[in-house]
Amino acid sequence: MDNNDSFPQRVYHILAAIPEGCVTTYGDIAALAGSPRAARQVGGVLKRLPEGSRLPWHRVVNRLGLLSLTGPDFLRQREALVAEGIQVSSNGQIDMARYRWRI
DNA sequence: CACGTGACCGATT
DNA sequence: AAATCGGCCACGT
Protein backbone atom coordinates (compact mmCIF):
# COMPACT_ATOMS: atom_id res chain seq x y z
CA MET A 1 0.00 0.00 0.00
CA ASP A 2 1.30 3.40 -0.96
CA ASN A 3 1.80 6.10 1.65
CA ASN A 4 0.54 8.88 -0.60
CA ASP A 5 -2.73 7.07 -1.20
CA SER A 6 -5.71 9.04 0.01
CA PHE A 7 -7.44 7.89 3.15
CA PRO A 8 -10.29 6.23 1.25
CA GLN A 9 -7.77 4.43 -1.00
CA ARG A 10 -6.00 3.05 2.03
CA VAL A 11 -9.29 1.86 3.45
CA TYR A 12 -10.08 0.13 0.17
CA HIS A 13 -6.78 -1.73 0.19
CA ILE A 14 -7.19 -2.87 3.77
CA LEU A 15 -10.76 -3.93 3.16
CA ALA A 16 -9.68 -6.06 0.24
CA ALA A 17 -7.24 -7.89 2.51
CA ILE A 18 -9.82 -9.10 5.03
CA PRO A 19 -10.22 -12.84 4.48
CA GLU A 20 -13.61 -14.37 3.90
CA GLY A 21 -15.20 -15.62 7.10
CA CYS A 22 -13.41 -12.98 9.20
CA VAL A 23 -14.25 -9.50 10.41
CA THR A 24 -12.37 -6.47 11.64
CA THR A 25 -13.28 -3.20 13.31
CA TYR A 26 -13.51 0.41 12.19
CA GLY A 27 -10.77 1.30 14.66
CA ASP A 28 -8.42 -1.39 13.39
CA ILE A 29 -8.84 -0.25 9.81
CA ALA A 30 -8.19 3.33 10.86
CA ALA A 31 -5.01 2.23 12.65
CA LEU A 32 -3.82 0.22 9.66
CA ALA A 33 -4.53 3.22 7.45
CA GLY A 34 -2.21 5.27 9.65
CA SER A 35 -4.86 7.30 11.52
CA PRO A 36 -5.59 5.41 14.75
CA ARG A 37 -8.25 7.95 15.82
CA ALA A 38 -10.13 8.09 12.55
CA ALA A 39 -12.56 5.23 13.09
CA ARG A 40 -15.58 7.39 12.29
CA GLN A 41 -14.09 8.34 8.97
CA VAL A 42 -13.75 4.68 8.07
CA GLY A 43 -17.50 4.42 8.51
CA GLY A 44 -17.88 7.47 6.31
CA VAL A 45 -15.79 5.87 3.57
CA LEU A 46 -17.74 2.63 3.69
CA LYS A 47 -21.02 4.50 3.43
CA ARG A 48 -19.80 6.16 0.21
CA LEU A 49 -18.28 3.07 -1.36
CA PRO A 50 -18.27 3.24 -5.18
CA GLU A 51 -21.33 1.72 -6.76
CA GLY A 52 -20.82 -1.91 -7.69
CA SER A 53 -17.51 -2.39 -5.88
CA ARG A 54 -16.79 -5.95 -4.73
CA LEU A 55 -15.17 -4.80 -1.52
CA PRO A 56 -16.28 -6.72 1.57
CA TRP A 57 -17.76 -3.78 3.47
CA HIS A 58 -19.87 -6.24 5.48
CA ARG A 59 -16.77 -7.62 7.25
CA VAL A 60 -16.50 -4.45 9.33
CA VAL A 61 -18.18 -4.15 12.72
CA ASN A 62 -17.59 -2.02 15.80
CA ARG A 63 -15.21 -2.93 18.60
CA LEU A 64 -17.89 -4.88 20.47
CA GLY A 65 -18.68 -7.06 17.49
CA LEU A 66 -21.95 -5.26 16.87
CA LEU A 67 -23.17 -4.34 13.40
CA SER A 68 -23.26 -0.55 13.28
CA LEU A 69 -25.83 -0.42 10.54
CA THR A 70 -29.57 0.07 10.88
CA GLY A 71 -32.68 -0.83 8.95
CA PRO A 72 -32.35 -2.65 5.61
CA ASP A 73 -28.58 -2.20 5.61
CA PHE A 74 -28.37 -4.07 8.89
CA LEU A 75 -30.27 -6.96 7.33
CA ARG A 76 -28.03 -7.02 4.26
CA GLN A 77 -24.89 -7.09 6.37
CA ARG A 78 -26.18 -9.87 8.55
CA GLU A 79 -27.17 -11.89 5.52
CA ALA A 80 -23.75 -11.41 3.91
CA LEU A 81 -21.94 -12.48 7.08
CA VAL A 82 -24.07 -15.55 7.61
CA ALA A 83 -23.50 -16.47 3.97
CA GLU A 84 -19.78 -16.85 4.68
CA GLY A 85 -20.29 -18.93 7.77
CA ILE A 86 -20.19 -16.25 10.45
CA GLN A 87 -22.71 -16.67 13.24
CA VAL A 88 -24.65 -13.49 13.96
CA SER A 89 -27.06 -13.23 16.86
CA SER A 90 -30.51 -11.81 16.23
CA ASN A 91 -29.49 -8.52 17.84
CA GLY A 92 -26.65 -8.27 15.31
CA GLN A 93 -23.65 -9.29 17.35
CA ILE A 94 -20.82 -11.66 16.50
CA ASP A 95 -18.17 -13.40 18.61
CA MET A 96 -15.05 -11.29 18.12
CA ALA A 97 -12.76 -13.75 19.88
CA ARG A 98 -13.63 -16.19 17.17
CA TYR A 99 -13.88 -14.12 13.99
CA ARG A 100 -11.68 -11.08 14.44
CA TRP A 101 -8.93 -10.78 11.87
CA ARG A 102 -5.48 -9.41 12.62
CA ILE A 103 -2.46 -9.44 10.39
C1' DC B 1 -10.98 29.75 6.80
C1' DA B 2 -14.85 27.89 10.27
C1' DC B 3 -18.06 25.32 11.13
C1' DG B 4 -21.19 20.76 11.41
C1' DT B 5 -21.46 15.96 10.71
C1' DG B 6 -20.79 11.01 11.73
C1' DA B 7 -21.52 2.62 9.62
C1' DC B 8 -16.40 5.12 16.23
C1' DC B 9 -13.64 4.60 20.73
C1' DG B 10 -12.12 4.75 25.53
C1' DA B 11 -12.93 6.28 29.98
C1' DT B 12 -16.10 7.56 33.25
C1' DT B 13 -20.31 7.78 35.69
C1' DA C 1 -24.15 -3.45 32.92
C1' DA C 2 -25.71 0.45 30.52
C1' DA C 3 -25.76 5.20 29.52
C1' DT C 4 -23.18 9.43 28.91
C1' DC C 5 -19.19 12.40 27.66
C1' DG C 6 -15.21 14.08 25.25
C1' DG C 7 -12.20 13.43 21.86
C1' DC C 8 -11.28 12.30 17.32
C1' DC C 9 -10.49 13.69 12.16
C1' DA C 10 -11.76 13.37 7.07
C1' DC C 11 -15.11 15.74 4.34
C1' DG C 12 -18.57 18.64 2.77
C1' DT C 13 -20.53 23.27 2.78
mmCIF file of C-alpha atoms (C1' of nucleotides) in Angstrom:
data_model
loop_
_atom_site.group_PDB
_atom_site.id
_atom_site.type_symbol
_atom_site.label_atom_id
_atom_site.label_comp_id
_atom_site.label_asym_id
_atom_site.label_seq_id
_atom_site.Cartn_x
_atom_site.Cartn_y
_atom_site.Cartn_z
ATOM 1 C CA MET A 1 0.000 0.000 0.000
ATOM 2 C CA ASP A 2 1.298 3.397 -0.960
ATOM 3 C CA ASN A 3 1.795 6.105 1.646
ATOM 4 C CA ASN A 4 0.544 8.877 -0.600
ATOM 5 C CA ASP A 5 -2.728 7.074 -1.205
ATOM 6 C CA SER A 6 -5.706 9.037 0.011
ATOM 7 C CA PHE A 7 -7.435 7.893 3.154
ATOM 8 C CA PRO A 8 -10.288 6.234 1.246
ATOM 9 C CA GLN A 9 -7.771 4.435 -1.003
ATOM 10 C CA ARG A 10 -6.000 3.053 2.030
ATOM 11 C CA VAL A 11 -9.289 1.865 3.449
ATOM 12 C CA TYR A 12 -10.080 0.131 0.173
ATOM 13 C CA HIS A 13 -6.778 -1.732 0.191
ATOM 14 C CA ILE A 14 -7.186 -2.873 3.772
ATOM 15 C CA LEU A 15 -10.755 -3.933 3.159
ATOM 16 C CA ALA A 16 -9.679 -6.056 0.240
ATOM 17 C CA ALA A 17 -7.240 -7.892 2.512
ATOM 18 C CA ILE A 18 -9.822 -9.101 5.027
ATOM 19 C CA PRO A 19 -10.223 -12.841 4.476
ATOM 20 C CA GLU A 20 -13.613 -14.373 3.901
ATOM 21 C CA GLY A 21 -15.201 -15.616 7.097
ATOM 22 C CA CYS A 22 -13.406 -12.985 9.203
ATOM 23 C CA VAL A 23 -14.247 -9.499 10.407
ATOM 24 C CA THR A 24 -12.367 -6.470 11.636
ATOM 25 C CA THR A 25 -13.280 -3.202 13.310
ATOM 26 C CA TYR A 26 -13.508 0.410 12.193
ATOM 27 C CA GLY A 27 -10.772 1.297 14.662
ATOM 28 C CA ASP A 28 -8.421 -1.391 13.389
ATOM 29 C CA ILE A 29 -8.838 -0.252 9.811
ATOM 30 C CA ALA A 30 -8.188 3.326 10.860
ATOM 31 C CA ALA A 31 -5.012 2.231 12.647
ATOM 32 C CA LEU A 32 -3.817 0.215 9.657
ATOM 33 C CA ALA A 33 -4.535 3.215 7.449
ATOM 34 C CA GLY A 34 -2.210 5.267 9.654
ATOM 35 C CA SER A 35 -4.863 7.297 11.518
ATOM 36 C CA PRO A 36 -5.588 5.413 14.754
ATOM 37 C CA ARG A 37 -8.250 7.947 15.825
ATOM 38 C CA ALA A 38 -10.133 8.088 12.549
ATOM 39 C CA ALA A 39 -12.561 5.226 13.095
ATOM 40 C CA ARG A 40 -15.583 7.389 12.290
ATOM 41 C CA GLN A 41 -14.086 8.339 8.967
ATOM 42 C CA VAL A 42 -13.755 4.682 8.074
ATOM 43 C CA GLY A 43 -17.502 4.425 8.509
ATOM 44 C CA GLY A 44 -17.879 7.467 6.309
ATOM 45 C CA VAL A 45 -15.788 5.873 3.575
ATOM 46 C CA LEU A 46 -17.743 2.630 3.694
ATOM 47 C CA LYS A 47 -21.016 4.502 3.433
ATOM 48 C CA ARG A 48 -19.795 6.160 0.212
ATOM 49 C CA LEU A 49 -18.277 3.068 -1.364
ATOM 50 C CA PRO A 50 -18.272 3.243 -5.177
ATOM 51 C CA GLU A 51 -21.330 1.722 -6.761
ATOM 52 C CA GLY A 52 -20.817 -1.910 -7.687
ATOM 53 C CA SER A 53 -17.511 -2.394 -5.883
ATOM 54 C CA ARG A 54 -16.790 -5.955 -4.733
ATOM 55 C CA LEU A 55 -15.169 -4.796 -1.519
ATOM 56 C CA PRO A 56 -16.278 -6.724 1.570
ATOM 57 C CA TRP A 57 -17.757 -3.780 3.472
ATOM 58 C CA HIS A 58 -19.867 -6.237 5.480
ATOM 59 C CA ARG A 59 -16.769 -7.621 7.247
ATOM 60 C CA VAL A 60 -16.502 -4.448 9.329
ATOM 61 C CA VAL A 61 -18.185 -4.155 12.722
ATOM 62 C CA ASN A 62 -17.593 -2.022 15.796
ATOM 63 C CA ARG A 63 -15.205 -2.930 18.596
ATOM 64 C CA LEU A 64 -17.889 -4.875 20.466
ATOM 65 C CA GLY A 65 -18.677 -7.061 17.492
ATOM 66 C CA LEU A 66 -21.954 -5.257 16.873
ATOM 67 C CA LEU A 67 -23.171 -4.339 13.404
ATOM 68 C CA SER A 68 -23.255 -0.547 13.282
ATOM 69 C CA LEU A 69 -25.835 -0.418 10.541
ATOM 70 C CA THR A 70 -29.571 0.069 10.882
ATOM 71 C CA GLY A 71 -32.678 -0.832 8.947
ATOM 72 C CA PRO A 72 -32.349 -2.652 5.610
ATOM 73 C CA ASP A 73 -28.578 -2.201 5.613
ATOM 74 C CA PHE A 74 -28.375 -4.075 8.886
ATOM 75 C CA LEU A 75 -30.267 -6.960 7.329
ATOM 76 C CA ARG A 76 -28.025 -7.019 4.261
ATOM 77 C CA GLN A 77 -24.885 -7.093 6.375
ATOM 78 C CA ARG A 78 -26.177 -9.873 8.553
ATOM 79 C CA GLU A 79 -27.174 -11.891 5.520
ATOM 80 C CA ALA A 80 -23.753 -11.413 3.910
ATOM 81 C CA LEU A 81 -21.940 -12.484 7.080
ATOM 82 C CA VAL A 82 -24.074 -15.549 7.608
ATOM 83 C CA ALA A 83 -23.498 -16.473 3.966
ATOM 84 C CA GLU A 84 -19.776 -16.850 4.676
ATOM 85 C CA GLY A 85 -20.291 -18.931 7.766
ATOM 86 C CA ILE A 86 -20.187 -16.252 10.449
ATOM 87 C CA GLN A 87 -22.708 -16.675 13.243
ATOM 88 C CA VAL A 88 -24.652 -13.492 13.960
ATOM 89 C CA SER A 89 -27.061 -13.232 16.861
ATOM 90 C CA SER A 90 -30.506 -11.807 16.228
ATOM 91 C CA ASN A 91 -29.486 -8.517 17.835
ATOM 92 C CA GLY A 92 -26.650 -8.272 15.313
ATOM 93 C CA GLN A 93 -23.652 -9.289 17.350
ATOM 94 C CA ILE A 94 -20.823 -11.660 16.504
ATOM 95 C CA ASP A 95 -18.165 -13.401 18.606
ATOM 96 C CA MET A 96 -15.050 -11.293 18.116
ATOM 97 C CA ALA A 97 -12.757 -13.753 19.877
ATOM 98 C CA ARG A 98 -13.634 -16.193 17.168
ATOM 99 C CA TYR A 99 -13.881 -14.123 13.987
ATOM 100 C CA ARG A 100 -11.676 -11.078 14.442
ATOM 101 C CA TRP A 101 -8.930 -10.776 11.873
ATOM 102 C CA ARG A 102 -5.476 -9.412 12.625
ATOM 103 C CA ILE A 103 -2.460 -9.438 10.392
ATOM 104 C "C1'" DC B 1 -10.976 29.748 6.799
ATOM 105 C "C1'" DA B 2 -14.853 27.893 10.270
ATOM 106 C "C1'" DC B 3 -18.057 25.318 11.135
ATOM 107 C "C1'" DG B 4 -21.188 20.764 11.405
ATOM 108 C "C1'" DT B 5 -21.459 15.961 10.710
ATOM 109 C "C1'" DG B 6 -20.785 11.008 11.729
ATOM 110 C "C1'" DA B 7 -21.524 2.621 9.623
ATOM 111 C "C1'" DC B 8 -16.403 5.123 16.225
ATOM 112 C "C1'" DC B 9 -13.636 4.599 20.731
ATOM 113 C "C1'" DG B 10 -12.124 4.748 25.526
ATOM 114 C "C1'" DA B 11 -12.926 6.275 29.976
ATOM 115 C "C1'" DT B 12 -16.096 7.562 33.251
ATOM 116 C "C1'" DT B 13 -20.308 7.783 35.694
ATOM 117 C "C1'" DA C 1 -24.149 -3.452 32.919
ATOM 118 C "C1'" DA C 2 -25.706 0.454 30.522
ATOM 119 C "C1'" DA C 3 -25.765 5.203 29.525
ATOM 120 C "C1'" DT C 4 -23.180 9.428 28.914
ATOM 121 C "C1'" DC C 5 -19.186 12.400 27.665
ATOM 122 C "C1'" DG C 6 -15.209 14.083 25.251
ATOM 123 C "C1'" DG C 7 -12.197 13.428 21.858
ATOM 124 C "C1'" DC C 8 -11.276 12.301 17.321
ATOM 125 C "C1'" DC C 9 -10.488 13.689 12.158
ATOM 126 C "C1'" DA C 10 -11.761 13.374 7.073
ATOM 127 C "C1'" DC C 11 -15.111 15.743 4.337
ATOM 128 C "C1'" DG C 12 -18.566 18.644 2.774
ATOM 129 C "C1'" DT C 13 -20.533 23.270 2.780
#
